[in-house]
Each structure stands twice: as structure tokens, then as C-alpha cells.
Backbone as JSON Lines, residues from 0, in Angstrom:
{"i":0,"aa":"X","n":[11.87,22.56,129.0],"ca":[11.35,21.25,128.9],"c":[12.35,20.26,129.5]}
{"i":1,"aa":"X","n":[13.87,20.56,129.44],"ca":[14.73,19.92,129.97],"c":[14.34,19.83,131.58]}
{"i":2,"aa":"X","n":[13.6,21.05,132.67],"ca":[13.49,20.85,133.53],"c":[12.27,19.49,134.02]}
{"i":3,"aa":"X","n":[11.65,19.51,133.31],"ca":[10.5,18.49,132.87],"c":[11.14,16.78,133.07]}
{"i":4,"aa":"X","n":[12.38,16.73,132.03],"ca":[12.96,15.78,132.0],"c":[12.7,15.05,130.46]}
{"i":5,"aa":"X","n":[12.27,16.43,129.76],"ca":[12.01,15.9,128.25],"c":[12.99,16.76,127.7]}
{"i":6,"aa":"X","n":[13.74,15.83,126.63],"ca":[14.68,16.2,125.79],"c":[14.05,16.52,124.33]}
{"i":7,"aa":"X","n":[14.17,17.4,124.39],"ca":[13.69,17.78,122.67],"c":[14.09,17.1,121.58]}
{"i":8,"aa":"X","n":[15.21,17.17,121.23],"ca":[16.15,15.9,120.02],"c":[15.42,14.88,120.58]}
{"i":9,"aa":"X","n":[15.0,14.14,121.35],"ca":[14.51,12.48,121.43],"c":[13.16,12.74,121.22]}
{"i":10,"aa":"X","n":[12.09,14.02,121.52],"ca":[10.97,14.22,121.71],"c":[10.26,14.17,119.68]}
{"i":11,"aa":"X","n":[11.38,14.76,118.95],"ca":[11.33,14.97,117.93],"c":[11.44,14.04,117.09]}
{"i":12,"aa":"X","n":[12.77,13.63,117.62],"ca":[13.14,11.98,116.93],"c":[11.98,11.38,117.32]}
{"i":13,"aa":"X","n":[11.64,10.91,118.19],"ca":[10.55,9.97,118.4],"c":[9.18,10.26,117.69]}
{"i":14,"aa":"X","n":[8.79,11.62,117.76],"ca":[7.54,12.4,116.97],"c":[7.8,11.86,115.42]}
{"i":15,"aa":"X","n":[8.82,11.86,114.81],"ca":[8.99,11.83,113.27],"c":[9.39,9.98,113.22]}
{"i":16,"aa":"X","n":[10.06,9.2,114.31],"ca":[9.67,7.87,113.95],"c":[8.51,7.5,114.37]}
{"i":17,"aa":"X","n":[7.53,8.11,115.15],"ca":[6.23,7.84,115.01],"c":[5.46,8.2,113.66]}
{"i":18,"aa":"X","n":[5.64,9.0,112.88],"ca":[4.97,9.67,111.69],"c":[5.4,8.64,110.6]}
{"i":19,"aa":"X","n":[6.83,8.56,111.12],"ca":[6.92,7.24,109.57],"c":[6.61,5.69,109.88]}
{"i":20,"aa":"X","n":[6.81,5.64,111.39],"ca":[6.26,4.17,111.66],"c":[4.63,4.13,111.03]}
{"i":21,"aa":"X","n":[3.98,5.12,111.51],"ca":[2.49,5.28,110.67],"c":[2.33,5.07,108.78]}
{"i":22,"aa":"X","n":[3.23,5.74,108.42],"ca":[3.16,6.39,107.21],"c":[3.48,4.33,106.39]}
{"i":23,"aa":"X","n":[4.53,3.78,107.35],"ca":[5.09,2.29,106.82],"c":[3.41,1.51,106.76]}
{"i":24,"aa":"X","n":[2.73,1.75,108.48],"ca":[2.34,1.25,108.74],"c":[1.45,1.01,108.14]}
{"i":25,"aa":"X","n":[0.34,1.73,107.38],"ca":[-0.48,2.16,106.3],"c":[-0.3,2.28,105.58]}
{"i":26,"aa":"X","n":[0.76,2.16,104.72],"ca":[1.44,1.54,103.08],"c":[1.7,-0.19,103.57]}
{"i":27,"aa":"X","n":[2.2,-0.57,104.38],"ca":[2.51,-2.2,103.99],"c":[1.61,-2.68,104.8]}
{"i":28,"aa":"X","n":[0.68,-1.88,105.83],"ca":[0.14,-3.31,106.75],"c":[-1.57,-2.95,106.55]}
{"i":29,"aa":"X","n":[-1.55,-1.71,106.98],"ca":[-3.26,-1.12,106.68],"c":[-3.77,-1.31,105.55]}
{"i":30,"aa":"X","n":[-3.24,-0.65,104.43],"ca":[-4.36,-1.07,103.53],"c":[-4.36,-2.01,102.66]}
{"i":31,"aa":"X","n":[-2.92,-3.03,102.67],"ca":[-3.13,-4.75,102.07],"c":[-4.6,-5.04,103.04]}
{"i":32,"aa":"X","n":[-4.66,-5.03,104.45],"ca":[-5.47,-5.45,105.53],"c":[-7.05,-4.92,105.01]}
{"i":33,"aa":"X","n":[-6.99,-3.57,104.93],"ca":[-8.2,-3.08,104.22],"c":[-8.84,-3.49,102.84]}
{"i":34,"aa":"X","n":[-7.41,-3.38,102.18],"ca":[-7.77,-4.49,100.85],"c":[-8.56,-5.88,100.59]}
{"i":35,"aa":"X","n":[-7.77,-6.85,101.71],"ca":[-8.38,-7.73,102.17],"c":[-9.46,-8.08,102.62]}
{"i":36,"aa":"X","n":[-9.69,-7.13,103.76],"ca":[-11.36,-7.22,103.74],"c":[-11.8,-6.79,103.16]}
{"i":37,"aa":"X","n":[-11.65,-5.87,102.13],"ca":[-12.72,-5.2,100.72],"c":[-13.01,-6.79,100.29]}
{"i":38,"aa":"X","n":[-11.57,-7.2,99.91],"ca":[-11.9,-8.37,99.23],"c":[-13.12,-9.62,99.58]}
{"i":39,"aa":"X","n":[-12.62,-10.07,100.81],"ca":[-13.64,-10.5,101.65],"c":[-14.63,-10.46,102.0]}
{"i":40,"aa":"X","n":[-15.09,-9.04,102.56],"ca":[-16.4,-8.58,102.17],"c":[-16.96,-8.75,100.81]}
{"i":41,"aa":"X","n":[-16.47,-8.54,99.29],"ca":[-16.98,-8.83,98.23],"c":[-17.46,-10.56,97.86]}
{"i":42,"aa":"X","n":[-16.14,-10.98,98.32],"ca":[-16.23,-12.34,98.34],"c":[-17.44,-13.03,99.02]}
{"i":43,"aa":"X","n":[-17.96,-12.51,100.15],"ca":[-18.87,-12.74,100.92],"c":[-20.31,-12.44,100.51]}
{"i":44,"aa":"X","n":[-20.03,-11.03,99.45],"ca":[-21.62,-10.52,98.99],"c":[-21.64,-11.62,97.94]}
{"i":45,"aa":"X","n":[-20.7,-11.61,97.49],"ca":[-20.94,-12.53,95.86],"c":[-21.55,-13.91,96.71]}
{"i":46,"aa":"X","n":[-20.88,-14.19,97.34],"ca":[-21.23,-15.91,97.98],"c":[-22.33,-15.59,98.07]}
{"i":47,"aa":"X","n":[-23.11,-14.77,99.04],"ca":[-24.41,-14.51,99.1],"c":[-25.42,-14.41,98.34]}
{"i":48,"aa":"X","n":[-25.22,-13.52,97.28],"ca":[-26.08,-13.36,96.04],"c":[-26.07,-14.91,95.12]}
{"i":49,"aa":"X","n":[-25.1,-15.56,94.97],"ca":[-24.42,-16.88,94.49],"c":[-25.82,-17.63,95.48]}
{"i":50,"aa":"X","n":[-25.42,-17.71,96.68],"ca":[-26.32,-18.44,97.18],"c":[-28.2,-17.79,97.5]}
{"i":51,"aa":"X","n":[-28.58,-16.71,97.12],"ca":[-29.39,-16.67,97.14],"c":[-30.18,-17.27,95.65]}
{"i":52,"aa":"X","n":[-29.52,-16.58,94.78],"ca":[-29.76,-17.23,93.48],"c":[-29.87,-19.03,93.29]}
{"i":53,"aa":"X","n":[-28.92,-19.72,94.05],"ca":[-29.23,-21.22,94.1],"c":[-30.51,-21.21,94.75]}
{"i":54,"aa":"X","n":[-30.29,-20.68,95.98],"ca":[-31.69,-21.14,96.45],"c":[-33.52,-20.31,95.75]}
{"i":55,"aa":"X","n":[-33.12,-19.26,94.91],"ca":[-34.14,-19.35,94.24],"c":[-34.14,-20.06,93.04]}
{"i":56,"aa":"X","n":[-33.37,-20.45,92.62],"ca":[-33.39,-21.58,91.48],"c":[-33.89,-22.85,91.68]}
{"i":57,"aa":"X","n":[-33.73,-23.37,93.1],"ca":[-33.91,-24.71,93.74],"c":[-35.73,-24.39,93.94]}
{"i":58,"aa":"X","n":[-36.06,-23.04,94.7],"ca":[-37.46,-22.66,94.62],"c":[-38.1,-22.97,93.38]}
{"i":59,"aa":"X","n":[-37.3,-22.31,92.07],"ca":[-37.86,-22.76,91.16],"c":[-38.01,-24.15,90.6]}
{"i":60,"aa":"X","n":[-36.98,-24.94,90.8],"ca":[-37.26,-26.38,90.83],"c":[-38.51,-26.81,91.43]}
{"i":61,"aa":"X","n":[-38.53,-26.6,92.75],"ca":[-39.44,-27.23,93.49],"c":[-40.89,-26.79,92.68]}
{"i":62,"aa":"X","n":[-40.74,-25.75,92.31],"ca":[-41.78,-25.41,92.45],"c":[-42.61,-26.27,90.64]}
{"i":63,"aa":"X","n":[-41.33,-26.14,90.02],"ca":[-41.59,-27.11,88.83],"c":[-41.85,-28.39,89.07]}
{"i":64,"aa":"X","n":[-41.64,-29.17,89.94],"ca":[-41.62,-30.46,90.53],"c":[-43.29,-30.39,91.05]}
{"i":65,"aa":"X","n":[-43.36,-29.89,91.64],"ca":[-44.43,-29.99,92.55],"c":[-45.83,-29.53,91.06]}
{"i":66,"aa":"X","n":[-45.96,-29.16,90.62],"ca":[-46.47,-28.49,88.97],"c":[-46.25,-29.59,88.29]}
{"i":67,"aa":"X","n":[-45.22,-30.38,87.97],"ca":[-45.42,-31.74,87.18],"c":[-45.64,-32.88,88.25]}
{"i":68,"aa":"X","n":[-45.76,-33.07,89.25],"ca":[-46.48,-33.9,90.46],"c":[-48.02,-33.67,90.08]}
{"i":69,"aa":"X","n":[-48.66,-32.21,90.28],"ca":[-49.76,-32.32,89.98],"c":[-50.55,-32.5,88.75]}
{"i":70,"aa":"X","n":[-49.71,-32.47,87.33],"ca":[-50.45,-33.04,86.23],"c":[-50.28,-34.1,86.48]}
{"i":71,"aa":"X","n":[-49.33,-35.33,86.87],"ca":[-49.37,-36.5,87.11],"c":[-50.02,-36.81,87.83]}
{"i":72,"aa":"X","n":[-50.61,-36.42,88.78],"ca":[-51.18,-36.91,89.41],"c":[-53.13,-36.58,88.91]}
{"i":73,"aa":"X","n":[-53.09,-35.56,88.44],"ca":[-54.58,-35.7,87.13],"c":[-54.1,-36.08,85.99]}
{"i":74,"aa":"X","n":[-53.34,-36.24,85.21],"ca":[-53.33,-37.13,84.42],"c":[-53.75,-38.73,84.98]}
{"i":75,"aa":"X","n":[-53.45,-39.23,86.54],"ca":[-54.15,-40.46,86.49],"c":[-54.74,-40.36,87.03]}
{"i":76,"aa":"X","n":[-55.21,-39.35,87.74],"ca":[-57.23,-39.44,87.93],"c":[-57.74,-39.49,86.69]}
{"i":77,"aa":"X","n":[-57.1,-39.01,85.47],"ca":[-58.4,-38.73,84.16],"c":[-57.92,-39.96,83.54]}
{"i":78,"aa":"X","n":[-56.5,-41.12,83.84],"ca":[-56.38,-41.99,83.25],"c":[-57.49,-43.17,84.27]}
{"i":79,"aa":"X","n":[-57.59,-42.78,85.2],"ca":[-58.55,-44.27,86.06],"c":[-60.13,-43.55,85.68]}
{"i":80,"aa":"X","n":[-60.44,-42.69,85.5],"ca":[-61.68,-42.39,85.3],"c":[-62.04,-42.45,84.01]}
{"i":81,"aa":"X","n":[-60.84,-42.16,83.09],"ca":[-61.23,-43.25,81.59],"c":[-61.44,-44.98,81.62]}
{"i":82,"aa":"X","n":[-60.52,-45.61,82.34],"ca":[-60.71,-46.54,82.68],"c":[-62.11,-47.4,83.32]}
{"i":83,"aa":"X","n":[-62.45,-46.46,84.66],"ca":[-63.79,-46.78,85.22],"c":[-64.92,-46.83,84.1]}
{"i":84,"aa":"X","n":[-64.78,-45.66,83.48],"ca":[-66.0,-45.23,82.34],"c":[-65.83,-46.83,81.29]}
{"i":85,"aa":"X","n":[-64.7,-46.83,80.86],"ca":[-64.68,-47.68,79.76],"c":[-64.89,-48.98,80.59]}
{"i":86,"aa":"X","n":[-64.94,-49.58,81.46],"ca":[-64.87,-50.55,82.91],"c":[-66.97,-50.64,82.56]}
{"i":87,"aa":"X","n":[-67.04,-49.54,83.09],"ca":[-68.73,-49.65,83.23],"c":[-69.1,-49.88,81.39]}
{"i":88,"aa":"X","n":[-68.91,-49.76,80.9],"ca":[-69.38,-49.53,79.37],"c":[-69.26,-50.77,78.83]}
{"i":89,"aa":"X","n":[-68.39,-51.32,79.28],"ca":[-67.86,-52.93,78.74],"c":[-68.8,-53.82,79.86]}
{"i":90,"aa":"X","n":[-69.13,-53.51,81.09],"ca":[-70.04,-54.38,81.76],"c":[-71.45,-53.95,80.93]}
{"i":91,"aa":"X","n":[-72.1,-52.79,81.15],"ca":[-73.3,-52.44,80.39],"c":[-73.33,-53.27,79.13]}
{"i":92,"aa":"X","n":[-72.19,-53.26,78.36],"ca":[-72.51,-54.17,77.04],"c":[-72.71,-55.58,76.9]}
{"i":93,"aa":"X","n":[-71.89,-55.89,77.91],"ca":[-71.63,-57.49,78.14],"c":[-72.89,-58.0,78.96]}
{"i":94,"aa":"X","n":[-74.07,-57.17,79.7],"ca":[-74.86,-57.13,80.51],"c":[-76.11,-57.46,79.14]}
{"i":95,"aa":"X","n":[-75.89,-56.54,78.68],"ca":[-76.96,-55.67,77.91],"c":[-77.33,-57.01,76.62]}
{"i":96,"aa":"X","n":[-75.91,-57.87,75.96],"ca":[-75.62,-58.66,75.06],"c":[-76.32,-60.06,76.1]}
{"i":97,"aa":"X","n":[-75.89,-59.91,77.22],"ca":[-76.3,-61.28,77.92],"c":[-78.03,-60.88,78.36]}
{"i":98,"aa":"X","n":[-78.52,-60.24,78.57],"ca":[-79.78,-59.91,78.29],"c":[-80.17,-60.48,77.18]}
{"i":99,"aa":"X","n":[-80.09,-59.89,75.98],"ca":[-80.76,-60.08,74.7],"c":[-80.73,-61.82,74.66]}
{"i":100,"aa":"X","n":[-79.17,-61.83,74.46],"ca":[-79.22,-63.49,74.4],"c":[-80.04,-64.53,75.33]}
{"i":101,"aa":"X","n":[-80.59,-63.79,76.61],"ca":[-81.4,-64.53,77.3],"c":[-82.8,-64.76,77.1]}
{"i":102,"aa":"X","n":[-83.06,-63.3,76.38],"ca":[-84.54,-62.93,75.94],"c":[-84.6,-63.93,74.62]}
{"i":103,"aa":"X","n":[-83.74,-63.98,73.52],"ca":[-83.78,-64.6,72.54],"c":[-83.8,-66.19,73.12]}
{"i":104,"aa":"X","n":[-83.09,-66.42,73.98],"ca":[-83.31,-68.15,74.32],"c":[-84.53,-68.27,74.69]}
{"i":105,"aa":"X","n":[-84.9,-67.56,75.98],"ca":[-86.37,-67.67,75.98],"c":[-87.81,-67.86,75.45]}
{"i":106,"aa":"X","n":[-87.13,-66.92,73.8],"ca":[-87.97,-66.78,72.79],"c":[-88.18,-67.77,72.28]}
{"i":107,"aa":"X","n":[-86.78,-68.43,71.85],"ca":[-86.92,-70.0,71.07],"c":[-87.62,-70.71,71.36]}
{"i":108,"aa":"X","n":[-87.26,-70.79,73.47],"ca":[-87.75,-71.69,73.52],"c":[-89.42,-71.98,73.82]}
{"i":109,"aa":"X","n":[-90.06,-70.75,74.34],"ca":[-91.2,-70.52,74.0],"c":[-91.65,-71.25,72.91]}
{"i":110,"aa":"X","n":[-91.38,-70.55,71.49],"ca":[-91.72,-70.72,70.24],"c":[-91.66,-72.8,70.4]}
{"i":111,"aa":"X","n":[-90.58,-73.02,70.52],"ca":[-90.29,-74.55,70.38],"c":[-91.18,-74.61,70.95]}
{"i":112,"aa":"X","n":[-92.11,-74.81,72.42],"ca":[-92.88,-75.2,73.42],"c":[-94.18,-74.82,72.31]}
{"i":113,"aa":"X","n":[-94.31,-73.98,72.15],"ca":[-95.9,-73.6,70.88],"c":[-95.68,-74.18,70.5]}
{"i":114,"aa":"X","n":[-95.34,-74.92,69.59],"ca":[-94.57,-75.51,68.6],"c":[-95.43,-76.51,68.74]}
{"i":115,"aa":"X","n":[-94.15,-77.61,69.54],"ca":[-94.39,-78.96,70.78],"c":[-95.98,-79.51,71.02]}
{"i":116,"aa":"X","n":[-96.79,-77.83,71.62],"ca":[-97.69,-77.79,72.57],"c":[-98.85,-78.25,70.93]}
{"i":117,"aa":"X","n":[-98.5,-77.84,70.06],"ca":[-99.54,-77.82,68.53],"c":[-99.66,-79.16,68.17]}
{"i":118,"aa":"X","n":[-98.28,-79.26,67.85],"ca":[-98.26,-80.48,67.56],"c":[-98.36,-82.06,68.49]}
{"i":119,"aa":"X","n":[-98.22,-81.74,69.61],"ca":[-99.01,-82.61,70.54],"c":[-100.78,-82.93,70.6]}
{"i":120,"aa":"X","n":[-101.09,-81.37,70.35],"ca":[-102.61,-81.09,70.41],"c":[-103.48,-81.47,68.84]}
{"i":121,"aa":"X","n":[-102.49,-81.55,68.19],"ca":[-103.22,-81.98,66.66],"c":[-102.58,-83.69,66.63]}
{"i":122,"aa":"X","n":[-101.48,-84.28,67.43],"ca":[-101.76,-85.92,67.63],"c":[-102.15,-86.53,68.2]}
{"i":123,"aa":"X","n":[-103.07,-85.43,69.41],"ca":[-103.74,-86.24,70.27],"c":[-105.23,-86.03,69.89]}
{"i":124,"aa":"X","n":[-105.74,-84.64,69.05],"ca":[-107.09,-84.72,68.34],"c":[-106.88,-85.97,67.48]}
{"i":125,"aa":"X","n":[-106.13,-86.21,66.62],"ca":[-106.16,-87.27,65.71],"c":[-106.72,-88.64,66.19]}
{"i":126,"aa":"X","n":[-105.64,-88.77,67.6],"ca":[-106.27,-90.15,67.96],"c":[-107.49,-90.44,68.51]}
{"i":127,"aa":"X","n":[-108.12,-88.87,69.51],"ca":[-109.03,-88.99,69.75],"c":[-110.3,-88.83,68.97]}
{"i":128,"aa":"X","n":[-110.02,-88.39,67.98],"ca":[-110.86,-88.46,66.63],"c":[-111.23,-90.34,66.16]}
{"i":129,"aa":"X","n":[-109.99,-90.71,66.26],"ca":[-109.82,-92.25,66.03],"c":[-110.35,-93.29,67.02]}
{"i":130,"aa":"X","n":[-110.22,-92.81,68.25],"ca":[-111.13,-93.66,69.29],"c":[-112.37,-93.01,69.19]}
{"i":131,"aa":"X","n":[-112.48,-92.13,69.16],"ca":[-114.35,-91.69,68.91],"c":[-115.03,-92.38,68.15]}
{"i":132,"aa":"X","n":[-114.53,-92.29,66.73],"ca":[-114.73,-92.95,65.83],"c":[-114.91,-94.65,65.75]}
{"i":133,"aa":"X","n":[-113.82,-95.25,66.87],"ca":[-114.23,-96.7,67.02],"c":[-115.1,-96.74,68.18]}
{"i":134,"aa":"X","n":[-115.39,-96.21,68.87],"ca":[-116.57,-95.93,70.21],"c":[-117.83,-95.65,69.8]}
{"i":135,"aa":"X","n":[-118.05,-95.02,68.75],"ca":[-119.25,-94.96,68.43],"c":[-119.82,-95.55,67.5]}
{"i":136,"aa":"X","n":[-119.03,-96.19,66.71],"ca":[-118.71,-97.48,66.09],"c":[-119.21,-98.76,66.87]}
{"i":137,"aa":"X","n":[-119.01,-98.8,67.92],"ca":[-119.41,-100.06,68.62],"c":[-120.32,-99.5,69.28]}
{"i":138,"aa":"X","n":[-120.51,-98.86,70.22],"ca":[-121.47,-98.31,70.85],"c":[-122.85,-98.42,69.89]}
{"i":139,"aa":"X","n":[-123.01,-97.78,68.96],"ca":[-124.23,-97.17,67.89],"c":[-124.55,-98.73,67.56]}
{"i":140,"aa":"X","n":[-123.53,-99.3,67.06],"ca":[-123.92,-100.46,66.23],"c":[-123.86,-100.14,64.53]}
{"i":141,"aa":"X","n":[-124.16,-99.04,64.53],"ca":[-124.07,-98.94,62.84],"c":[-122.77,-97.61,62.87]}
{"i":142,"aa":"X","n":[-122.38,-97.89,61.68],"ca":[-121.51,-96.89,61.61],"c":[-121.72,-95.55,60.35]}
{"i":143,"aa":"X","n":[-121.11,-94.7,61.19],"ca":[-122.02,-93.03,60.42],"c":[-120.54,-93.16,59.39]}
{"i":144,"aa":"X","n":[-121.01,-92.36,58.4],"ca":[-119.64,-92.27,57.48],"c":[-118.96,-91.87,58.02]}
{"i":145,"aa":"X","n":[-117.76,-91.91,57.82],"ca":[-116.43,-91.28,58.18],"c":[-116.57,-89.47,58.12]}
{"i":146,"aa":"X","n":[-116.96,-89.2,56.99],"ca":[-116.86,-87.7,57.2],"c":[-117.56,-86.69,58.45]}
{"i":147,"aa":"X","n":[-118.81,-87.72,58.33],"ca":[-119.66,-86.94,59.62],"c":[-119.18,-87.26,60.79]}
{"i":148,"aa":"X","n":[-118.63,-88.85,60.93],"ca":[-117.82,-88.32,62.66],"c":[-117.09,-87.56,63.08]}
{"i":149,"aa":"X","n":[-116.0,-87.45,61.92],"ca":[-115.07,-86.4,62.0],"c":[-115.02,-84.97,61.95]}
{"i":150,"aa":"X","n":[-116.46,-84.86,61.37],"ca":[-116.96,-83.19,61.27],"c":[-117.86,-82.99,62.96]}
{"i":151,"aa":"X","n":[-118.24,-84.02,63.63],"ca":[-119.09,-83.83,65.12],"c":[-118.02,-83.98,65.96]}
{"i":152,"aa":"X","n":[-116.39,-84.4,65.6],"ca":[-115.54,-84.91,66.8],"c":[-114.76,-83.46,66.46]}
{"i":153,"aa":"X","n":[-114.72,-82.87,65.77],"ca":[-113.99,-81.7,65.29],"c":[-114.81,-80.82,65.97]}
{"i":154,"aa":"X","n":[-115.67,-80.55,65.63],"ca":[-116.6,-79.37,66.71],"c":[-116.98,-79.68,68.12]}
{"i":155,"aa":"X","n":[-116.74,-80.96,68.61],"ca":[-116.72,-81.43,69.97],"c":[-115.62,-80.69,70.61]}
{"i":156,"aa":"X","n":[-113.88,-81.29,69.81],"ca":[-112.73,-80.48,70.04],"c":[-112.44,-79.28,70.39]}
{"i":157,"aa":"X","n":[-112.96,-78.67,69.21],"ca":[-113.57,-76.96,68.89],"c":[-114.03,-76.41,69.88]}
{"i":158,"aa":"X","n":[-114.9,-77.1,70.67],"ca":[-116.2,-76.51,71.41],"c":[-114.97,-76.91,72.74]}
{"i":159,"aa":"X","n":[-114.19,-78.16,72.98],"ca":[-113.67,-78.1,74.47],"c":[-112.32,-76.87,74.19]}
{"i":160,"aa":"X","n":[-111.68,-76.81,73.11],"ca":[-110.79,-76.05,73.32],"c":[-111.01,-74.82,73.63]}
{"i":161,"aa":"X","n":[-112.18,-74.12,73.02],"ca":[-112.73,-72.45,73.22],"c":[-112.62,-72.8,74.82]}
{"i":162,"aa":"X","n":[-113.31,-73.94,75.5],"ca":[-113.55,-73.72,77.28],"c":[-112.04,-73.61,77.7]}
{"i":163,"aa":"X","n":[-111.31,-74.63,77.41],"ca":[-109.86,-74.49,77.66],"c":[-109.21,-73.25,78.03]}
């Protein structure tokens, strides 16, 4: 091997500080390094799982959010549609009250007008009972008792009101 130009003692030496340069190298540098990325890598799954878990937690938020959005939001459809209902119910009544009260004024005043219309019609028989009575009075020349004019001006009355 000497003809080669390799020396054995250096070939050897060098073979066995290669074996322990390895042997250093992989006690102080490899597997802190390997360690490290174990670590790292773990560090990294955990972050991951860490963050998948937020973000299904945040899913679950949302998803609670969006679930109390929609009772609120029927809770005030069923709060304006109580409203409308009770809205129409209070016009119907207030409608319904102003009706009656109109029918009842009407009524009165009807009734008052009968009323009015009677008692107009029994002071104007009276008087015309009373001018008959002086008309035929002068007219005739003699005068009929009182009872009988008033019993022929009464059935005169009688007789125009049935045409009436």
C-alpha cells in the first residue's frame, strides 16, 4: 500500500478519528438536532390540533350565533304579528264601537224626529180643528155643538192621514 502512496498508521489513524468524530458527532450534535425536531414536530402537531380545535370551537360559536340570530329574528316576526293582530283587533273594535254609536245616534235621532213629527201633527190637527170650527161657524151661520165638529174634523183628519 506504501507503493500506492498510502500509509497505513495515517490510514488507520484517520479510519478511527473518523469513527469517533461520528460517534462525538451523534452524541452532541445529531441527536440534540433530532431531539429538536421531535420537539418541533410535536410542537407543531399540538399547534395544529390547538388550532384545529379553536377553529372548531369558533364553528361552534358561529354556528350558535347564527341559531340565536334565527330565534330573534322569529321571535320578532311572532312579536310584529302579535302586534298586527292586536293592531287589527283594536281598529275592528274601535270601528265596530263607532258603528254602534252611529246607529244609536241615528236611532235617537229618528225617534226625536217621530217624536217632533207627532207632536207637530197633533198641534197642527188642533188648530185646524179650531179654524174649522170657526169656518163653519161663519160659513153655516148657526153653530153645530162643539162635540160634533170635532168628531167630523177628526174623521176628515183620519180620512186625509190614511191617504197620506
Amino acid at each position: 500500500m506504501e507503493g500506492l502512496g498510502i500509509n497505513l498508521g495515517y490510514l488507520i489513524s484517520q479510519i478511527v478519528n473518523f469513527i469517533v468524530l461520528l460517534v462525538i458527532l451523534r452524541q452532541f450534535l445529531y441527536k440534540p438536532i433530532i431531539a429538536m425536531l421531535d420537539r418541533r414536530s410535536e410542537k407543531i402537531k399540538t399547534d395544529l390540533e390547538e388550532a384545529e380545535a379553536a377553529r372548531s370551537k369558533a364553528e361552534a360559536a358561529r354556528q350558535e350565533y347564527e341559531k340565536q340570530l334565527e330565534e330573534a329574528r322569529e321571535e320578532r316576526r311572532s312579536i310584529l304579528a302579535q302586534a298586527t293582530e292586536q293592531a287589527e283587533k283594536m281598529r275592528e273594535d274601535i270601528l265596530t264601537k263607532a258603528r254602534a254609536e252611529a246607529q244609536e245616534t241615528v236611532s235617537k235621532t229618528q225617534d226625536e224626529m217621530e217624536v217632533l213629527r207627532r207632536q207637530t201633527l197633533i198641534g197642527a190637527q188642533d188648530q185646524i180643528v179650531e179654524l174649522a170650527l170657526a169656518a163653519a161657524g161663519k160659513v153655516s151661520g148657526e153653530s153645530l155643538d162643539e162635540k160634533a165638529h170635532r168628531r167630523l174634523i177628526q174623521e176628515f183628519i183620519a180620512e186625509v192621514g190614511d191617504l197620506g
